Coordinates of C-alpha atoms in Angstrom, one line a residue:
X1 CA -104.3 -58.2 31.6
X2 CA -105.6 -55.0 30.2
X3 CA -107.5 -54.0 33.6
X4 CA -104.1 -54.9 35.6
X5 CA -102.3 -52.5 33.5
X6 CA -104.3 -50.0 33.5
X7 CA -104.5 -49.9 37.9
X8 CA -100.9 -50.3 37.5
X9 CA -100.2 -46.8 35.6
X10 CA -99.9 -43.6 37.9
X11 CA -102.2 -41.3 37.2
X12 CA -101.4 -38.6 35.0
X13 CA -103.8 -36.2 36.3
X14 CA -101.6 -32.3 37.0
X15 CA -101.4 -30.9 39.9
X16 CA -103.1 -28.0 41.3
X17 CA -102.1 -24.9 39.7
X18 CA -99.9 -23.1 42.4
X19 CA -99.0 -26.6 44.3
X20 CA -95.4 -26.5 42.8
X21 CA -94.8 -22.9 44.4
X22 CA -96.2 -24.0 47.7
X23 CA -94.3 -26.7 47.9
X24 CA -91.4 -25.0 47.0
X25 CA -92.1 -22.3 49.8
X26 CA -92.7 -24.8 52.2
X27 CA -89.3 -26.6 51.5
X28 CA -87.6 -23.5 51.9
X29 CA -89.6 -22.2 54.8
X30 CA -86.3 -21.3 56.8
X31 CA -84.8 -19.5 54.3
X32 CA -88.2 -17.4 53.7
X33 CA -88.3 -16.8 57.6
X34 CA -84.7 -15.4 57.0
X35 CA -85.8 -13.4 54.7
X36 CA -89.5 -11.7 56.1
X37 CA -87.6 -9.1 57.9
X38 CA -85.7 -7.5 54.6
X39 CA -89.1 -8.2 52.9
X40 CA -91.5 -6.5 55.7
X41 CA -88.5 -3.6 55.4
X42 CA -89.1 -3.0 51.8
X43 CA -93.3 -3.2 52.0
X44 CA -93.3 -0.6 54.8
X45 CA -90.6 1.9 53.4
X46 CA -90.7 1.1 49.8
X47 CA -94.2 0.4 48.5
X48 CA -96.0 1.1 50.9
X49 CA -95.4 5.0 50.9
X50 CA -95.9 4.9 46.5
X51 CA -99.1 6.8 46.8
X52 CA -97.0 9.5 48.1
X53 CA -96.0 10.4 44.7
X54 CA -99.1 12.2 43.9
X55 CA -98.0 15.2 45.6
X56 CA -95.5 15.6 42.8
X57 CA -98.6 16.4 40.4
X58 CA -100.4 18.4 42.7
X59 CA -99.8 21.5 44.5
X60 CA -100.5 20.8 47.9
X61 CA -102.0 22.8 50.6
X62 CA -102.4 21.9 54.1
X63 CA -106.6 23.3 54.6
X64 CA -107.3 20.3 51.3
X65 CA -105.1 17.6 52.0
X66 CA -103.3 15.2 49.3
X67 CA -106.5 14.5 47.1
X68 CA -108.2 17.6 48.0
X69 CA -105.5 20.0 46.8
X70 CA -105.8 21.4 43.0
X71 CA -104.2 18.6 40.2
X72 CA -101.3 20.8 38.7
X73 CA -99.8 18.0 36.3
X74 CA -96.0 18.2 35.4
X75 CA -96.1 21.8 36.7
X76 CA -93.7 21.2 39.1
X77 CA -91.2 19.4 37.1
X78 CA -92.0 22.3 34.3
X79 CA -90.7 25.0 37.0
X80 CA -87.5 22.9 37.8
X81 CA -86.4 23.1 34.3
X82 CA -87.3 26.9 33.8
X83 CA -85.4 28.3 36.8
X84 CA -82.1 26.1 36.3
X85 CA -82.5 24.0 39.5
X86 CA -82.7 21.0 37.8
X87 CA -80.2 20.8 35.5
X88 CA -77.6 22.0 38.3
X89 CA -78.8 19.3 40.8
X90 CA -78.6 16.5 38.2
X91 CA -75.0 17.6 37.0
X92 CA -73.7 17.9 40.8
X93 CA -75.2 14.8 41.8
X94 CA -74.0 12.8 39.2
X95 CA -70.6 14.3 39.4
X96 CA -70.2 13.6 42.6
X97 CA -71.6 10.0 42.4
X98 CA -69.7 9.3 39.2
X99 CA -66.3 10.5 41.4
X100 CA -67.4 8.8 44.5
X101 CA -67.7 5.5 42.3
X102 CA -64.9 5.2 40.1
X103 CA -62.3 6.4 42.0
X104 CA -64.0 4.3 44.9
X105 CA -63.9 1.0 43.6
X106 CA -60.4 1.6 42.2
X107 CA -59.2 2.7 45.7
X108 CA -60.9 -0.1 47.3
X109 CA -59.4 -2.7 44.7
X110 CA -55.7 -1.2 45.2
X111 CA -56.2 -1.5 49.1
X112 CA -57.3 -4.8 49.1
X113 CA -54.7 -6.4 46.6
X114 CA -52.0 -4.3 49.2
X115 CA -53.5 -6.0 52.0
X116 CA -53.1 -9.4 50.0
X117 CA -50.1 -8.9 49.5
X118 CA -49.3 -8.4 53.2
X119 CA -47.0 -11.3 54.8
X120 CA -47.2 -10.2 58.6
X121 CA -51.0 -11.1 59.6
X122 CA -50.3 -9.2 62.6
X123 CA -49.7 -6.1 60.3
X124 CA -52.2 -6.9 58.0
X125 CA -55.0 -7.3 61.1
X126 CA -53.7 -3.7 62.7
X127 CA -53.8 -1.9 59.0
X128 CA -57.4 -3.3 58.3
X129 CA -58.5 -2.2 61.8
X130 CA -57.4 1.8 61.3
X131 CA -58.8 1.8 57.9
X132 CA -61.5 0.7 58.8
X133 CA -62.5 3.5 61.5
X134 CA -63.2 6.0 59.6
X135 CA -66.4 4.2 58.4
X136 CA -67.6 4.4 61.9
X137 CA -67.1 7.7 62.5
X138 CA -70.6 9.6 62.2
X139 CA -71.3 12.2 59.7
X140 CA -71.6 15.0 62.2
X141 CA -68.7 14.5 64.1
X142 CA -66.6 14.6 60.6
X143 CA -68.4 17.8 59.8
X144 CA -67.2 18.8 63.4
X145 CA -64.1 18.2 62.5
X146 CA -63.7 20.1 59.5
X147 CA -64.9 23.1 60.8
X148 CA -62.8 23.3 63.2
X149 CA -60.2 22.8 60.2
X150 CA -61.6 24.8 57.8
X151 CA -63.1 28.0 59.7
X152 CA -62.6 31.3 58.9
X153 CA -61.9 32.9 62.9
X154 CA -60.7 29.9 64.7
X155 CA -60.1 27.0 62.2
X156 CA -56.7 25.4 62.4
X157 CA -55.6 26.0 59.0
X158 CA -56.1 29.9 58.6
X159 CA -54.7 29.6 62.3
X160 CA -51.4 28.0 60.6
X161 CA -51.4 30.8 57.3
X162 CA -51.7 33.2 60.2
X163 CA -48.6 32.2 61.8
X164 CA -46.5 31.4 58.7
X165 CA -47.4 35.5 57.7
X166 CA -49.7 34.4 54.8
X167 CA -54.0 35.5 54.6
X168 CA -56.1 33.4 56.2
X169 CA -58.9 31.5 53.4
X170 CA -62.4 32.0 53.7
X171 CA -63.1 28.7 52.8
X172 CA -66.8 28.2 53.2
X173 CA -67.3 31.1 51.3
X174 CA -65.5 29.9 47.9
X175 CA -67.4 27.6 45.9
X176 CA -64.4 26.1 44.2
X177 CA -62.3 24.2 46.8
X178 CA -65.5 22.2 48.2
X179 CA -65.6 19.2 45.6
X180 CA -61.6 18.5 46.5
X181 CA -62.6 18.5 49.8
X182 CA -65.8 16.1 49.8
X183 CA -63.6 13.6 47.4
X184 CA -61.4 13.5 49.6
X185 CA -63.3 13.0 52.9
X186 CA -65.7 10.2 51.2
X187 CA -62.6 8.1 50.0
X188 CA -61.2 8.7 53.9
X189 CA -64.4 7.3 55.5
X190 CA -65.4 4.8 52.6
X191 CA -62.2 3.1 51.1
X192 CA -61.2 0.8 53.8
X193 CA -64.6 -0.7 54.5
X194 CA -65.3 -0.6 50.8
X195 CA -62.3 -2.7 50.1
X196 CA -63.6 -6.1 52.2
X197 CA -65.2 -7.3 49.2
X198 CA -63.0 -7.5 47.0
X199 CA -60.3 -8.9 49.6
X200 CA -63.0 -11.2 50.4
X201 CA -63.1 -12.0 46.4
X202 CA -59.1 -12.1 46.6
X203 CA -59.7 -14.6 49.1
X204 CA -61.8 -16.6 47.0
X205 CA -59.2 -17.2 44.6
X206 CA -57.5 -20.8 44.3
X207 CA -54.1 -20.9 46.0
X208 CA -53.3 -23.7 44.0
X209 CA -53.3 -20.6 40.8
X210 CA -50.9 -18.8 42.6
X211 CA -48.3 -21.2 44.1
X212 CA -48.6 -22.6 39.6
X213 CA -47.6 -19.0 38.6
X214 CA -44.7 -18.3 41.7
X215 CA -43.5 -22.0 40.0
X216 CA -43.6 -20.4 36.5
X217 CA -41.5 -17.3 37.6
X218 CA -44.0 -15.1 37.6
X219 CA -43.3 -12.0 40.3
X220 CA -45.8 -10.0 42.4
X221 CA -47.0 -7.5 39.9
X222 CA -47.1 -10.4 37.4
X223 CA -49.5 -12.1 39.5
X224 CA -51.4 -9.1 40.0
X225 CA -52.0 -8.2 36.5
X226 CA -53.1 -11.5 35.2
X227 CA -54.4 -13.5 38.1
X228 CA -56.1 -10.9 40.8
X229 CA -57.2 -8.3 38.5
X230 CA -59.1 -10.6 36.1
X231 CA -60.4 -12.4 38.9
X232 CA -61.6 -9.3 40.5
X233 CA -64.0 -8.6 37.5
X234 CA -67.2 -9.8 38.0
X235 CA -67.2 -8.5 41.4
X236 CA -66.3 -5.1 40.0
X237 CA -68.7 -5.2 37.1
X238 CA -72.0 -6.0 40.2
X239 CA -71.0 -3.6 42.2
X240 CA -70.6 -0.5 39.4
X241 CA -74.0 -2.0 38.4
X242 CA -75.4 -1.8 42.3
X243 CA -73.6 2.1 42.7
X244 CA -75.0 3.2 39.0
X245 CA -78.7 2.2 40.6
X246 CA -78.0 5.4 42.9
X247 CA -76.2 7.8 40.8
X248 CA -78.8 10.2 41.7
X249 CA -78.7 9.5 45.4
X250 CA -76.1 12.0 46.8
X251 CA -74.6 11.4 50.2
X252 CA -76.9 13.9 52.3
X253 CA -75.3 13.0 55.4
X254 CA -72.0 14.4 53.9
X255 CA -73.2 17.1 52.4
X256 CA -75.1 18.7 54.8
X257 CA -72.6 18.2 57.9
X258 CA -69.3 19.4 55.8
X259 CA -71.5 22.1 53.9
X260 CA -75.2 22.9 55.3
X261 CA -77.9 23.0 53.6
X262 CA -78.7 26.9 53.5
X263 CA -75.4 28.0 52.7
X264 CA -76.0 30.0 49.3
X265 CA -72.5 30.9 48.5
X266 CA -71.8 27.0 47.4
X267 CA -75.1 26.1 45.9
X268 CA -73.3 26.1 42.2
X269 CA -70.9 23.0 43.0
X270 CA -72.3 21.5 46.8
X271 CA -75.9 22.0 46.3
X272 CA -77.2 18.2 45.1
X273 CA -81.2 16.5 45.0
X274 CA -81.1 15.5 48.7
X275 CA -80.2 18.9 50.2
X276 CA -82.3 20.5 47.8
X277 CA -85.3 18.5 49.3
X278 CA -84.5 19.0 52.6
X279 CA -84.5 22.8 51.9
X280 CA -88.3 22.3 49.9
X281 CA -89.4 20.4 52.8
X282 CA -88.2 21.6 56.2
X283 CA -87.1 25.1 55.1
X284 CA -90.1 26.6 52.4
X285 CA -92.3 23.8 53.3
X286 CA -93.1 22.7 49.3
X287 CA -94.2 19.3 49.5
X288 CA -94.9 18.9 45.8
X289 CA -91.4 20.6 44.3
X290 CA -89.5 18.2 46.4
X291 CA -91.9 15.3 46.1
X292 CA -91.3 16.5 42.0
X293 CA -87.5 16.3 42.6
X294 CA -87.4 12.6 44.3
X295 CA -89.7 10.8 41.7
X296 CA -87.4 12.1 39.3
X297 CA -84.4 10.9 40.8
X298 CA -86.2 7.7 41.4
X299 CA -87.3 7.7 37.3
X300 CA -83.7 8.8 36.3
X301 CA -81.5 5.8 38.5
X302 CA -84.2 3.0 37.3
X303 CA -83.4 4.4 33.0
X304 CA -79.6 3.8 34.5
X305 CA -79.5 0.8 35.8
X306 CA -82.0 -0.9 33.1
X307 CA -79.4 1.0 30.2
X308 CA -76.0 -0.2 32.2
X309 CA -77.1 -3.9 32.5
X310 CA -78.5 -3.6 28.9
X311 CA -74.9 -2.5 28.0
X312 CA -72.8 -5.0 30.0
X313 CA -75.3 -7.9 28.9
X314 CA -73.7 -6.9 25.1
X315 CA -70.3 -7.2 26.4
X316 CA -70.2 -10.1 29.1
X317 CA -73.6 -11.6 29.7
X318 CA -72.5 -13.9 32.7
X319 CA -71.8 -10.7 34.6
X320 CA -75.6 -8.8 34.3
X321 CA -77.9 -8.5 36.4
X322 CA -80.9 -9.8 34.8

């Protein structure tokens, strides 16, 4: 009797250590093959190029190499902070970003609870299609555009003051009037494209809650306020999280088609990290300063992110990150 139960018991012996991830990977094989591309993507571009970040504690020369050239430390960072560069590039960038976020996602929440709120679908389908566009529209051809606005000798606005009896406005001389004017252009080109998530989160919510409230008498702005907007949320809370990660990553393409990147005159409130590497690399050729510059944007968004999902993990846990 003993003997019989004893053959009878399965063996308790564990498994391989590393044969439940395997087998795991293997069961989701497809999915993994989904996902190689987006992984290869970030190898090549994202860890691959690390070693790169010596240059930041070096000062490079072209006759030694990367390893070859003299070991300077935190010199480079040390001259940022002397000469003001630094300080100006962190407060513009984050300026802008902070801007380009809040007033963003607010824009892009307002469009898509109009758009819900639409009745005609043949309407609705022709008002998502023009706001839309401008998303498509490249960076160059906007900065096209507003130059042919915005130019001193043959812009169409000094071309109307002109005509009306009034001074024409040198406008890409005056430092002032350029953050109005990239606001504005980034919500043109980004708020209708922006705004498919959270119609698509709109879309997402149970009809069944809104037909219950129209029963209860509750009218359009009713419904807004205490069904949409709540529901909206979590969405809202992710992506302020996902935009906070690049609060140092300007909009170069923006930038540097509506402003340049070697006009001087707007340096104090258009000048931001990425056109300030593009000037260290392609302009005075100093690897290091704007290799310097990058890892500290890099350092700086990581702090943010880690201290904003910290924060919101106090306040609503279900809606962190991590």
């Amino acid at each position: 009797m003993s003997t019989a139960l004893k053959t009878s018991v399965p063996s308790s012996k564990p498994l391989p250590a590393g044969s439940g991830r395997l087998r795991r990977f293997w069961n989701n094989k497809t999915l993994m093959l989904m996902c190689l591309p987006a992984i290869l993507f970030f190898i090549i571009f994202a860890y691959l190029p690390m070693p790169g970040l010596y240059l930041a504690f070096i000062q490079y020369n072209y006759s030694d190499g990367i390893f070859k050239s003299p070991f300077v430390g935190f010199d480079n960072f040390r001259f940022l902070v002397i000469n003001g560069d630094l300080w100006r590039l962190t407060f513009n960038t984050v300026a802008y970003n902070l801007v380009f976020i809040v007033l963003g996602n607010f824009l892009q929440i307002f469009v898509a609870i109009l758009l819900n709120e639409l009745r005609k679908k043949w309407f609705k389908k022709v008002s998502q299609t023009l706001m839309f566009l401008p998303h498509f529209i490249s960076a160059v051809l906007i900065g096209l555009i507003a130059y042919n606005i915005l130019s001193y000798d043959y812009g169409l606005l000094n071309g109307i003051l002109e005509s009306l009896g009034m001074d024409p406005v040198k406008t890409y001389s005056n430092p002032t009037i350029w953050p109005f004017i990239i606001v504005l252009t980034f919500l043109w080109q980004a708020t209708g494209y922006g705004s498919i998530i959270y119609f698509a989160a709109i879309m997402g919510l149970d009809n069944e809650i809104i037909e219950a409230s129209e029963i209860d008498g509750a009218n359009a702005f009713q419904r807004i306020r205490y069904i949409i907007i709540p529901w909206l949320k979590p969405t809202f809370i992710i992506l302020m999280l996902f935009s906070l990660g690049g609060v140092l990553k300007g909009n170069f393409g923006l930038f540097y088609n509506l402003v340049g990147a070697n006009n001087t005159a707007l340096y104090p409130t258009t000048d931001i990290i990425e056109t300030y590497v593009f000037r260290a690399l392609m302009t005075n050729f100093n690897f290091s300063l704007g290799s310097a510059v990058s890892l500290y944007q890099s350092v700086f968004g990581f702090i943010v992110v880690i201290t904003a999902n910290w924060l919101v993990k106090k306040a609503s846990p279900e809606n962190s990150l991590f």
